[in-house]
Amino acid sequence: MESMEIDRGNTPPGGEKGEELKQIILVLIGLPGSGKSTFCEEVAKVSSRPWTRVCQDAIKNGKSGTKIMCLSVAAAALEDGKSVLIDRCNIDKEQRADFLKLGSSETEKHAVVLDLPNSLCISRSVKRSGHEGKLQGGRAAQVVNHMAPKKELPKLSEGFNRIMFCYNEKDVKEAIKLYGSLRLCDSLPSGCFGQKSLDSMVQVGIRSFFKKQDTSGNAKSVPEDSGNQGAEAGSHTAGDALEKKGKFDKVVVTTSTSGSTASCCIPTLAFPSISTADFQFDLEKASDIIVEQVEEYISRIGEAKLVMVDLSHGSKILSLVKTKAAKKNIDSNKFSTFVGDITQLRSGGGLSCNVIANPTNREIKPGGGGVNAAVFKAAGFELEVATKERAEKLAAGECVIVPLPSSSPWFGAEGVTHVIHVLGPNMNPKRPDCLKDDYTKGCKILREAYSSLFEGFVSIVKSYGNEDQNGKRTAPFVPEKNKKSKGSSSPLSKSGVNNQNQVEQGSTTKTWNPWAQALHKIAMSPGNHKDVVLEVSDHVVVIKDSYPKAQQHLLVIARCHGLDSLADVSGEDIPLLKEMHDVGLKWAEKLILKNKSLEFRLGYHSVSHVLNSILIPSMRQLHLHVISQDFDSTHLKNKKHWLSFNTPFFLDSVNVIKQLEEDGELRLGNESFFDGVLRCHRCLSVNPNMPKLKNHLRSCKYPLAVLIQSGYLISSEGKYR
């Protein structure tokens, strides 16, 4: 159904009595098969309010369109005095952000989250027929499984006035009834309603992470020396650790007969004392609050564990907490104290902790001293990027949960799956927001900080069981090549030899000059190239081309060892190519929103030359070009530059994926295409040299007919899929 309008009666926009119309932007959030379209239809049946349904699957004359088209239709409906239903998946903050910018300051922004079980969404989408977006059958199941781990639940801080969560059919019916009964001038209370969990990301397959065993051998615990009770440690950095082996207040890690660590499969939160070091909070008061909050939450975490960590063997705060916890008879198998470096708990102390609490600063940035600096350093650039996607600032007493990307060195080395950033109260006059010894307020904030921290851990524990019967992770596709090599500081060649310049392929060696290694180095170690990285995930990294051939020229680079070019791609890499394509489309859309005159093409260069029957790329590492079609750049200098983007040497991303799906392999060309003439890609006129061609391009206004007809162009009018 295309952008379906539901306009009942001839009631003027101001309402029957001239009252002001309360317009609503209702953003539906849910996986395919969660019931978004049905929700819209059911609301339409009973509503007296004029609604416009904005459905991307059918917005282009009954065919799939673009997000830009959806924004345009929604804006027009609001101008016309209607409310809008945004019928898209909208699974992350970025997808929702532009819709929340629509309307006026009086327009209410609502979200209804259809957070139904993945299995139900798959069952529905597989069985349906005649779907507007043709998402049905086996492909639908793949799409749901691919999207589920990426689902980020909305927050009021995004700009919503109201968020309503639906976890089952009953919840959905209540939401339909509520919105269907709204009259023209009705308004709903603000806030979050029905939410069960604080965690803003649906985590699936966590048990597969928790079952990772410590390969360093059996853990041995030594009782803590409680005789030396010095001052609390002010630093927890790895460099300050005097001993590698941590010490428990009692033995809590047992060893099975097989030699594996029994507690590895149990979710465990490691947390340092909040606000007592640099923020100088009173230790007695802090220890009272810690024990109070542990006692409150210990019954809610099931078999999970809480471990309080400090670097110093003479830590007074650990001693106080240990004594007070014992007096309250808190189960020592579920809560314990530990002396060691919080960044090396598994490797240095034999303690597997999947979730780490990080007492951070207001901006949630690396720096300073103590735990915050150590955590960001240990987790790498990946944590910094993942944190920015979740929150920009914290208020005292709040926390934010950040799932740690598997590309983080901390993920592989220590088995950490989540970091919970938390901000406590400050009593240090040399630090921002000092409470000046106002312990009434300070204790309230510290209590809120521990409560939010433990509540966040509870939400992670609840997601513990979200995997299939075999315990397999249903996260996005990770190429086998990447699984084998991820986390290695030095890329491995196909022969298994660490060599940045050569890779064995059969009996022939592919060789790159040092300058051709740039993309490979960025892909394998994005943290060392923060100044050029625009986006990084487990599978791709996005940068601006250092020598752009157009006004906008980005590269989406595969983060997979062994994929040097299209010549290395096979059918098993299709999911990775689709993800690269989706990321490229997202960035093209972003840039078009800023400049609607831009038109983009997404594609790969074929090969640059053939050496002993081996196809060699000019730059090592598979990368997708996202390039605007103006070709207005000082770096577009010679014939080879032009022809590499305007002959069959440039393979459109959709064609590459289609060819792999149909044939299982790619047919690649070579530099013979570079023998062509300098022909304008718009009007097809021939130009004698590059200066004349570039001068002609500035004035040529012909539409890109061939690309439009082929469906290879992305612009403000539409895009290929």
XYZ file of C-alpha atoms in Angstrom:
721
model
C 0.000 0.000 0.000
C 1.476 3.350 -0.964
C 1.654 6.065 1.675
C -1.961 5.325 2.654
C -3.992 8.299 3.875
C -6.821 7.849 6.356
C -8.862 11.050 6.420
C -12.243 10.626 8.093
C -14.922 13.251 7.595
C -14.572 16.950 6.898
C -13.625 18.113 10.353
C -11.416 21.196 10.045
C -7.833 20.935 11.322
C -8.721 22.978 14.380
C -11.310 20.460 15.584
C -15.067 20.721 15.938
C -14.918 23.646 18.351
C -11.914 25.378 16.887
C -9.552 23.731 19.353
C -5.945 23.328 18.331
C -5.129 20.082 16.521
C -2.497 17.992 18.302
C -0.392 16.565 15.471
C 1.560 13.382 16.138
C 4.519 11.757 14.428
C 4.155 8.113 15.455
C 7.340 6.158 14.702
C 6.786 2.402 14.633
C 9.827 0.369 15.661
C 10.117 -3.345 15.032
C 11.591 -6.181 13.005
C 9.976 -7.438 9.799
C 6.956 -9.489 10.823
C 6.407 -7.615 14.100
C 3.100 -6.216 12.819
C 3.843 -2.593 11.905
C 1.628 -2.485 8.798
C -1.179 -4.291 10.595
C -0.905 -1.755 13.405
C -1.384 1.078 10.891
C -4.368 -0.607 9.260
C -6.065 -1.326 12.581
C -5.593 2.243 13.822
C -7.020 3.483 10.501
C -10.188 1.431 10.932
C -11.207 3.064 14.190
C -9.541 6.485 14.100
C -11.307 9.806 13.533
C -7.960 11.552 13.282
C -6.479 12.213 9.791
C -3.421 9.971 9.476
C -0.939 9.480 6.656
C 0.854 6.156 6.596
C 4.433 6.456 5.322
C 5.646 3.046 4.152
C 9.049 2.826 2.470
C 8.221 -0.568 0.938
C 5.529 0.973 -1.261
C 6.120 4.704 -1.358
C 7.327 4.864 -4.966
C 4.107 4.140 -6.899
C 3.647 0.894 -5.039
C 7.344 0.021 -5.153
C 10.135 0.317 -2.661
C 11.563 3.817 -2.274
C 14.021 5.686 -0.101
C 14.155 7.201 3.326
C 14.376 10.603 1.680
C 11.057 9.953 -0.047
C 9.527 8.969 3.293
C 10.732 12.197 4.880
C 9.274 14.213 2.022
C 5.839 12.547 2.226
C 5.769 12.866 6.005
C 6.685 16.566 5.870
C 3.956 17.226 3.303
C 1.351 15.442 5.444
C 2.285 17.499 8.483
C 2.048 20.691 6.451
C -1.448 19.562 5.478
C -2.468 19.292 9.123
C -2.348 15.501 9.353
C -0.573 13.154 11.737
C 1.775 10.519 10.337
C 2.507 6.844 10.955
C 6.116 5.997 10.050
C 5.893 2.380 8.878
C 9.564 1.379 8.660
C 11.740 -0.868 10.834
C 13.484 2.166 12.416
C 15.629 -0.211 14.454
C 18.342 2.231 15.494
C 18.677 5.803 16.647
C 20.176 6.966 13.390
C 17.242 5.661 11.335
C 14.790 7.537 13.573
C 16.648 10.812 13.980
C 15.570 12.544 10.758
C 11.874 11.842 11.346
C 12.107 13.448 14.773
C 13.302 16.661 13.134
C 10.031 17.015 11.210
C 7.096 19.160 12.316
C 7.050 22.109 14.670
C 7.873 22.406 18.342
C 4.204 21.672 19.026
C 4.245 18.386 17.110
C 4.272 15.409 19.464
C 6.840 12.727 18.692
C 5.762 9.237 19.755
C 7.231 5.760 19.356
C 5.497 2.409 19.585
C 8.032 -0.400 19.971
C 6.795 -3.782 18.724
C 9.418 -5.807 20.575
C 7.905 -9.206 19.879
C 9.974 -12.431 20.030
C 12.303 -12.955 17.076
C 10.877 -16.415 16.489
C 7.371 -14.981 16.062
C 8.599 -12.302 13.627
C 10.389 -14.961 11.577
C 7.342 -17.246 11.554
C 5.068 -14.458 10.380
C 7.376 -13.077 7.719
C 8.196 -16.524 6.286
C 4.535 -17.507 5.971
C 3.183 -14.273 4.492
C 2.573 -13.756 0.780
C 2.052 -10.649 -1.319
C 4.140 -8.496 0.983
C 4.602 -4.939 -0.267
C 8.357 -5.170 0.002
C 8.386 -8.803 -1.202
C 10.073 -9.788 2.047
C 8.776 -13.293 2.590
C 9.892 -16.927 2.572
C 13.425 -17.967 3.465
C 14.904 -14.567 2.682
C 12.691 -12.988 5.328
C 14.150 -15.250 8.007
C 17.673 -14.238 6.996
C 16.788 -10.547 7.149
C 15.190 -10.834 10.601
C 18.200 -12.735 11.965
C 20.520 -10.144 10.450
C 18.613 -7.165 11.861
C 17.757 -8.501 15.321
C 21.186 -7.913 16.944
C 21.204 -4.349 15.638
C 17.904 -3.341 17.210
C 18.403 -0.383 19.529
C 15.450 0.475 21.725
C 14.504 4.174 21.715
C 15.011 6.662 24.511
C 13.250 9.891 25.378
C 16.582 11.670 24.974
C 16.381 11.082 21.210
C 13.557 13.619 21.066
C 10.479 11.481 21.766
C 7.694 12.812 23.986
C 6.278 9.351 24.564
C 7.490 5.761 24.069
C 5.215 2.741 24.420
C 6.637 -0.791 24.525
C 4.701 -3.837 23.304
C 6.042 -7.316 24.061
C 3.052 -9.455 23.076
C -0.248 -9.428 21.184
C -2.133 -8.068 24.187
C 0.213 -5.083 24.434
C -0.163 -4.402 20.708
C -3.970 -4.466 20.884
C -3.905 -2.011 23.773
C -1.662 0.343 21.796
C -3.939 0.118 18.741
C -6.968 0.855 20.901
C -5.219 3.825 22.495
C -4.118 5.500 19.261
C -7.320 4.581 17.435
C -9.391 6.382 20.079
C -7.464 9.664 19.899
C -9.583 12.580 18.760
C -8.222 15.543 16.843
C -7.341 17.574 19.889
C -6.364 14.746 22.226
C -2.906 14.448 23.686
C -1.209 11.640 25.621
C 0.980 11.821 28.739
C 4.721 12.003 28.128
C 7.203 9.367 29.260
C 8.123 5.692 28.775
C 5.372 3.134 29.235
C 5.628 -0.629 29.539
C 9.411 -0.978 29.255
C 10.798 -4.108 30.902
C 14.535 -3.567 30.410
C 16.984 -0.680 30.599
C 19.326 -2.155 28.034
C 18.955 -0.252 24.785
C 20.314 -2.978 22.542
C 18.809 -6.380 21.910
C 21.678 -8.773 22.606
C 21.440 -12.237 21.165
C 23.723 -15.188 21.620
C 25.474 -13.876 24.699
C 25.850 -17.364 26.107
C 28.253 -18.168 23.280
C 30.504 -15.407 24.633
C 30.085 -16.488 28.236
C 31.090 -20.062 27.382
C 34.529 -18.958 26.183
C 36.979 -20.766 28.415
C 40.152 -19.486 29.893
C 42.919 -21.173 27.934
C 45.612 -19.977 30.277
C 45.090 -22.884 32.658
C 43.315 -23.522 35.939
C 42.550 -20.450 38.020
C 44.029 -20.343 41.479
C 42.766 -17.946 44.117
C 44.618 -16.746 47.167
C 42.859 -15.336 50.236
C 43.147 -11.578 50.522
C 45.558 -10.283 53.114
C 43.257 -8.265 55.330
C 45.975 -7.353 57.811
C 47.259 -4.429 55.803
C 44.498 -1.819 55.632
C 45.981 1.204 53.958
C 44.385 3.998 51.973
C 42.143 3.283 49.032
C 43.883 2.910 45.684
C 43.615 5.979 43.521
C 44.585 4.292 40.281
C 43.583 1.055 38.586
C 45.635 1.262 35.420
C 47.376 -1.744 33.981
C 50.720 -0.007 34.159
C 50.374 0.545 37.899
C 49.594 -3.083 38.718
C 52.326 -4.516 40.912
C 51.132 -8.085 40.651
C 49.602 -9.973 37.758
C 47.644 -12.422 39.894
C 44.484 -11.123 41.561
C 43.310 -12.317 44.955
C 39.802 -13.168 46.152
C 38.494 -12.654 49.660
C 37.615 -16.342 49.308
C 37.747 -18.980 46.603
C 34.860 -18.335 44.181
C 36.297 -19.809 40.985
C 36.257 -23.575 41.052
C 38.039 -25.906 38.717
C 36.287 -28.816 37.042
C 37.865 -32.190 36.393
C 38.260 -31.284 32.750
C 40.408 -28.335 33.662
C 38.062 -25.607 32.389
C 36.924 -22.740 34.540
C 33.438 -23.527 35.772
C 32.337 -19.944 36.197
C 33.102 -18.923 32.607
C 29.530 -19.506 31.479
C 28.074 -17.392 34.327
C 27.552 -13.677 33.624
C 29.662 -11.649 36.024
C 29.834 -7.910 36.653
C 33.142 -6.497 37.832
C 32.842 -3.022 39.325
C 35.236 -0.703 41.151
C 34.145 1.635 43.900
C 32.372 4.651 42.394
C 33.433 8.197 43.384
C 35.737 7.222 46.266
C 39.052 7.767 44.506
C 39.362 10.945 42.436
C 35.929 12.241 43.535
C 36.890 11.759 47.225
C 33.578 10.401 48.518
C 33.597 9.302 52.168
C 34.552 5.620 52.368
C 32.261 4.706 55.264
C 29.211 6.216 53.591
C 30.150 4.700 50.235
C 30.608 1.215 51.678
C 27.182 1.403 53.359
C 25.544 2.246 50.039
C 27.434 -0.453 48.140
C 26.391 -3.200 50.552
C 22.820 -1.887 50.649
C 22.504 -1.957 46.864
C 24.224 -5.338 46.508
C 21.815 -6.801 49.044
C 18.860 -5.377 47.130
C 19.916 -6.656 43.704
C 21.580 -9.966 44.568
C 18.232 -11.782 44.442
C 17.455 -10.440 40.963
C 20.490 -11.719 39.092
C 19.846 -15.446 39.283
C 23.089 -17.402 38.983
C 25.020 -14.309 37.895
C 27.719 -12.782 40.095
C 28.901 -9.404 41.321
C 32.590 -8.797 41.990
C 33.965 -5.593 43.479
C 37.504 -4.904 42.271
C 40.338 -2.736 43.513
C 43.987 -2.659 42.498
C 45.434 -2.247 45.988
C 45.965 -5.135 48.414
C 45.499 -2.673 51.264
C 42.270 -1.226 49.908
C 40.202 0.189 52.764
C 37.007 0.309 50.707
C 37.273 -3.406 49.892
C 37.872 -4.220 53.551
C 34.866 -2.159 54.664
C 32.561 -3.665 52.068
C 33.760 -7.192 52.817
C 33.127 -6.785 56.559
C 29.692 -5.193 56.154
C 28.592 -7.746 53.546
C 29.546 -10.566 55.924
C 27.480 -9.003 58.722
C 24.447 -8.982 56.436
C 25.092 -12.625 55.451
C 25.239 -11.770 51.737
C 25.925 -14.936 49.744
C 29.688 -14.977 49.125
C 29.189 -17.228 46.096
C 27.261 -14.425 44.398
C 29.154 -11.385 45.695
C 32.856 -11.161 46.425
C 35.759 -8.729 46.441
C 38.845 -9.110 44.279
C 42.277 -7.488 44.216
C 43.661 -7.006 40.727
C 43.778 -4.933 37.554
C 40.216 -4.533 36.280
C 41.484 -4.503 32.692
C 43.219 -7.892 33.053
C 40.917 -9.910 35.270
C 40.985 -13.081 33.170
C 44.547 -12.995 31.893
C 46.042 -11.643 35.114
C 43.828 -13.151 37.789
C 41.923 -16.080 36.293
C 38.574 -14.306 36.789
C 36.165 -14.227 33.826
C 34.005 -11.093 33.968
C 31.806 -10.473 30.979
C 30.555 -7.048 32.067
C 32.804 -4.263 33.348
C 31.610 -1.106 35.112
C 33.517 2.050 34.246
C 33.240 5.126 36.527
C 33.569 7.765 33.838
C 33.310 11.531 33.337
C 30.408 13.664 32.124
C 31.454 13.468 28.472
C 32.140 9.694 28.640
C 35.515 10.269 27.053
C 38.951 8.681 27.519
C 41.373 10.549 29.678
C 41.999 11.459 33.259
C 43.394 8.774 35.474
C 42.236 5.647 37.196
C 39.712 3.200 35.837
C 38.231 5.357 33.058
C 41.541 5.853 31.279
C 42.478 2.200 31.737
C 39.158 0.874 30.421
C 39.194 2.972 27.263
C 42.813 2.042 26.635
C 42.190 -1.681 27.119
C 39.022 -1.768 25.008
C 40.521 0.257 22.180
C 39.037 2.693 19.709
C 36.056 0.381 19.222
C 34.675 1.224 22.668
C 34.999 4.936 22.029
C 33.033 4.641 18.770
C 30.395 2.343 20.277
C 29.962 4.710 23.228
C 29.390 7.716 20.963
C 26.570 5.828 19.284
C 24.837 5.374 22.661
C 25.275 8.646 24.523
C 27.265 11.863 24.470
C 26.955 12.842 28.122
C 25.957 11.425 31.485
C 24.379 13.108 34.470
C 25.510 12.105 37.931
C 23.689 8.968 39.024
C 23.128 7.690 35.483
C 24.669 4.889 33.452
C 24.787 3.797 29.816
C 25.211 0.199 28.624
C 27.573 -0.286 25.676
C 27.809 -3.707 23.997
C 31.499 -4.149 23.194
C 32.198 -4.864 19.497
C 33.896 -8.199 18.932
C 36.698 -6.352 17.137
C 37.755 -4.787 20.432
C 41.000 -6.281 21.781
C 39.319 -6.543 25.192
C 36.598 -8.763 23.757
C 39.009 -11.443 22.580
C 41.685 -11.188 25.263
C 39.462 -10.861 28.342
C 36.025 -12.037 27.165
C 34.349 -8.700 27.936
C 30.999 -8.322 26.136
C 29.617 -5.150 27.748
C 30.886 -1.985 29.388
C 28.546 -0.016 31.636
C 29.662 3.593 31.969
C 28.435 5.166 35.204
C 28.884 8.602 36.761
C 28.861 9.148 40.517
C 28.783 12.273 42.723
C 31.852 14.476 43.107
C 33.178 15.734 46.439
C 36.499 16.960 45.058
C 36.558 20.788 44.723
C 39.150 20.456 41.970
C 36.712 18.525 39.761
C 33.517 19.699 38.015
C 30.134 19.717 39.786
C 31.519 19.475 43.305
C 28.792 18.998 45.917
C 30.830 20.779 48.608
C 30.360 18.104 51.263
C 26.587 17.967 50.754
C 26.353 14.281 51.646
C 22.563 14.291 51.728
C 22.565 14.925 48.009
C 25.770 12.981 47.467
C 24.458 9.780 49.053
C 21.262 10.061 47.036
C 23.240 10.343 43.789
C 25.656 7.531 44.698
C 22.706 5.281 45.551
C 21.178 6.127 42.143
C 24.486 5.380 40.423
C 24.770 1.872 41.914
C 21.082 1.239 41.348
C 21.330 2.157 37.653
C 24.516 0.098 37.316
C 23.002 -3.035 38.835
C 19.708 -2.507 36.989
C 21.685 -2.376 33.776
C 23.434 -5.623 34.647
C 20.072 -7.227 35.405
C 18.889 -6.303 31.909
C 21.991 -7.945 30.415
C 21.423 -11.078 32.494
C 17.829 -11.240 31.229
C 19.082 -11.239 27.642
C 21.416 -14.133 28.513
C 19.076 -16.767 27.041
C 18.428 -15.149 23.664
C 20.015 -17.770 21.427
C 18.913 -20.840 19.553
C 18.804 -24.337 21.031
C 22.380 -25.001 20.045
C 23.594 -21.885 21.791
C 24.608 -20.328 18.485
C 24.900 -16.600 18.135
C 22.364 -15.154 15.719
C 24.341 -11.980 15.191
C 25.232 -10.416 11.820
C 27.319 -12.471 9.454
C 31.012 -12.667 10.314
C 33.176 -14.068 7.505
C 35.178 -17.119 8.489
C 38.372 -15.388 7.387
C 37.578 -12.594 9.820
C 36.734 -14.955 12.645
C 40.095 -16.639 12.349
C 42.146 -13.481 12.277
C 40.210 -10.803 14.152
C 42.101 -9.337 17.052
C 45.500 -10.067 15.593
C 47.753 -7.054 15.631
C 49.532 -8.223 12.488
C 47.456 -9.344 9.512
C 48.083 -12.906 8.436
C 48.577 -13.667 4.775
C 46.894 -16.627 3.135
C 50.037 -18.611 3.740
C 49.783 -17.768 7.444
C 52.929 -15.642 7.371
C 53.025 -12.174 8.898
C 54.006 -10.052 5.913
C 52.525 -6.670 5.153
C 53.768 -6.619 1.559
C 53.274 -10.131 0.203
C 50.468 -12.676 0.150
C 50.806 -16.179 -1.198
C 48.164 -17.324 -3.678
C 48.917 -20.756 -5.055
C 52.475 -20.679 -6.272
C 52.373 -16.947 -6.982
C 52.995 -14.082 -4.609
C 50.846 -10.958 -4.775
C 53.018 -7.954 -4.025
C 52.075 -4.412 -2.972
C 54.150 -1.298 -2.712
C 54.033 0.322 0.735
C 51.652 3.063 -0.471
C 49.156 0.397 -1.551
C 48.897 -0.889 2.034
C 47.087 2.170 3.384
C 43.531 0.807 3.241
C 44.604 -2.545 4.649
C 46.230 -0.870 7.642
C 43.154 1.264 8.325
C 40.838 -1.753 8.097
C 42.911 -3.902 10.428
C 43.746 -1.164 12.966
C 41.136 1.624 12.765
C 42.060 2.827 16.226
C 45.382 4.025 14.855
C 43.634 6.162 12.241
C 40.991 8.068 14.210
C 41.559 11.208 12.156
C 40.226 9.614 8.959
C 37.692 7.031 10.195
C 34.032 8.065 9.840
C 32.485 4.792 11.032
C 33.751 1.431 12.212
C 31.996 -1.852 12.991
C 32.984 -5.490 13.293
C 32.913 -5.940 9.528
C 33.512 -2.583 7.803
C 35.190 0.767 8.239
C 34.197 3.970 6.388
C 36.614 6.725 5.391
C 36.796 9.597 2.964
C 38.957 8.839 -0.060
C 42.257 10.637 0.465
C 42.287 11.575 -3.219
C 38.567 12.043 -4.001
C 37.540 12.011 -7.641
C 34.308 13.928 -6.956
C 32.807 16.352 -4.452
C 31.883 13.400 -2.231
C 33.890 10.187 -2.430
C 33.810 7.681 0.422
C 35.218 4.179 0.782
C 33.502 1.346 2.659
C 36.352 -1.064 3.453
C 35.930 -4.718 4.420
C 37.608 -5.605 7.730
C 38.423 -9.134 6.686
C 41.834 -10.716 6.222
C 42.273 -12.360 2.857
C 39.809 -10.145 0.974
C 42.266 -7.995 -0.919
C 40.013 -7.397 -3.942
C 36.990 -8.736 -5.804
C 39.218 -11.551 -7.089
C 39.170 -13.008 -3.550
C 35.385 -12.847 -3.170
C 33.215 -15.964 -3.275
C 29.600 -16.860 -2.577
C 30.212 -17.088 1.166
C 31.013 -13.360 1.184
C 27.578 -12.281 -0.093
C 26.316 -11.230 3.379
C 29.416 -9.097 3.863
C 28.957 -7.427 0.449
C 25.316 -6.714 1.282
C 26.351 -5.102 4.542
C 28.929 -2.970 2.719
C 26.219 -1.973 0.236
C 23.785 -1.017 3.022
C 26.429 1.070 4.781
C 27.242 2.819 1.487
C 23.560 3.608 0.893
C 23.246 5.022 4.395
C 26.134 7.416 3.863
C 24.872 8.450 0.418
C 21.503 9.285 1.967
C 23.198 11.321 4.686
C 25.108 13.378 2.138
C 22.034 13.878 -0.057
C 20.123 15.268 2.913
C 22.772 17.994 3.115
C 22.867 18.600 -0.655
C 19.900 17.357 -2.678
C 21.671 18.017 -5.985
C 24.080 15.149 -5.344
C 23.691 11.829 -7.158
C 25.642 8.743 -6.145
C 26.808 5.469 -7.586
C 28.073 2.543 -5.512
C 30.544 0.086 -6.946
C 33.897 -1.674 -7.064
C 36.878 -1.415 -9.357
C 37.471 -4.659 -11.191
C 41.252 -5.244 -11.290
C 44.225 -3.091 -12.088
C 46.609 -5.538 -13.679
C 47.326 -9.222 -14.147
C 50.558 -10.767 -12.878
C 51.231 -14.425 -13.674
C 47.486 -15.023 -14.043
C 46.768 -13.396 -10.659
C 44.385 -10.396 -10.611
C 46.013 -7.628 -8.587
C 44.166 -4.574 -7.175
C 45.898 -1.196 -7.099
C 45.085 -0.825 -3.393
C 45.115 -3.791 -1.037
C 41.822 -4.492 0.807
C 38.377 -4.886 -0.720
C 36.592 -1.531 -0.754
C 33.325 -0.139 -2.079
C 33.307 3.309 -3.704
C 30.478 5.681 -2.773
C 31.038 8.456 -5.298
C 28.960 11.457 -6.352
C 28.478 11.812 -10.091
C 29.636 15.438 -10.450
C 33.307 14.344 -10.737
C 34.259 17.851 -9.635
C 37.661 17.388 -8.022
C 41.223 18.549 -8.451
C 42.296 14.908 -7.924
C 40.559 13.817 -11.148
C 43.649 14.345 -13.266
C 44.064 11.800 -16.028
C 42.303 9.471 -18.444
C 42.739 6.445 -16.200
C 40.974 8.204 -13.356
C 37.955 8.997 -15.546
C 37.686 5.620 -17.226
C 38.016 3.710 -13.959
C 34.622 5.098 -12.916
C 32.889 5.391 -16.282
C 33.474 2.118 -18.112
C 32.531 -1.513 -17.331
C 35.728 -1.526 -15.239
C 33.499 -0.008 -12.512
C 31.175 -2.767 -11.313
C 27.955 -1.626 -9.649
C 27.463 -3.113 -6.208
C 24.022 -4.527 -7.018
C 25.431 -6.348 -10.054
C 28.294 -7.833 -8.070
C 25.913 -9.228 -5.466
C 23.468 -10.471 -8.106
C 26.209 -12.218 -10.099
C 27.523 -13.960 -6.984
C 24.023 -15.088 -6.007
C 23.317 -16.465 -9.466
C 26.711 -17.840 -10.518
C 28.673 -18.204 -7.298
C 31.630 -16.352 -8.818
C 32.532 -13.055 -10.496
C 33.607 -12.334 -14.066
C 36.300 -9.683 -13.816
C 37.784 -7.532 -16.521
C 41.139 -5.792 -16.744
C 42.773 -2.582 -17.933
C 41.672 -3.067 -21.554
C 38.761 -0.763 -20.723
C 41.253 2.061 -20.246
C 41.830 2.205 -23.998
C 38.463 3.965 -24.416
C 37.731 7.586 -25.268
C 36.895 10.392 -22.869
C 33.121 10.317 -23.173
C 30.792 12.392 -20.981
C 28.759 10.053 -18.768
C 25.697 12.323 -19.168
C 25.386 13.405 -22.814
C 27.900 10.828 -24.171
C 29.823 13.489 -26.117
C 33.517 12.752 -26.785
C 36.207 15.113 -25.493
C 39.825 15.235 -26.721
C 41.542 15.618 -23.340
C 40.939 15.839 -19.595
C 40.887 19.662 -19.280
C 38.180 19.915 -21.937
C 36.233 17.046 -20.383
C 36.310 18.623 -16.930
C 35.251 21.980 -18.366
C 32.393 20.253 -20.194
C 31.240 18.428 -17.049
C 30.742 21.707 -15.187
C 28.075 22.820 -17.658
C 26.509 19.548 -18.807
C 23.026 19.186 -17.315
C 21.823 16.072 -19.111
C 20.259 13.478 -16.815
C 22.203 10.297 -16.212
C 19.840 8.379 -18.470
C 21.761 5.107 -18.661
C 22.228 4.871 -14.891
C 18.631 5.877 -14.183
C 17.319 3.306 -16.637
C 19.558 0.602 -15.165
C 18.573 1.527 -11.612
C 22.170 2.148 -10.515
C 21.745 5.741 -9.347
C 20.946 7.027 -5.870
C 19.591 10.550 -5.617
C 16.953 12.581 -3.804
C 14.403 10.999 -6.162
C 15.191 7.379 -5.347
C 17.791 4.659 -5.118
C 18.495 1.146 -6.197
C 18.202 -1.807 -3.857
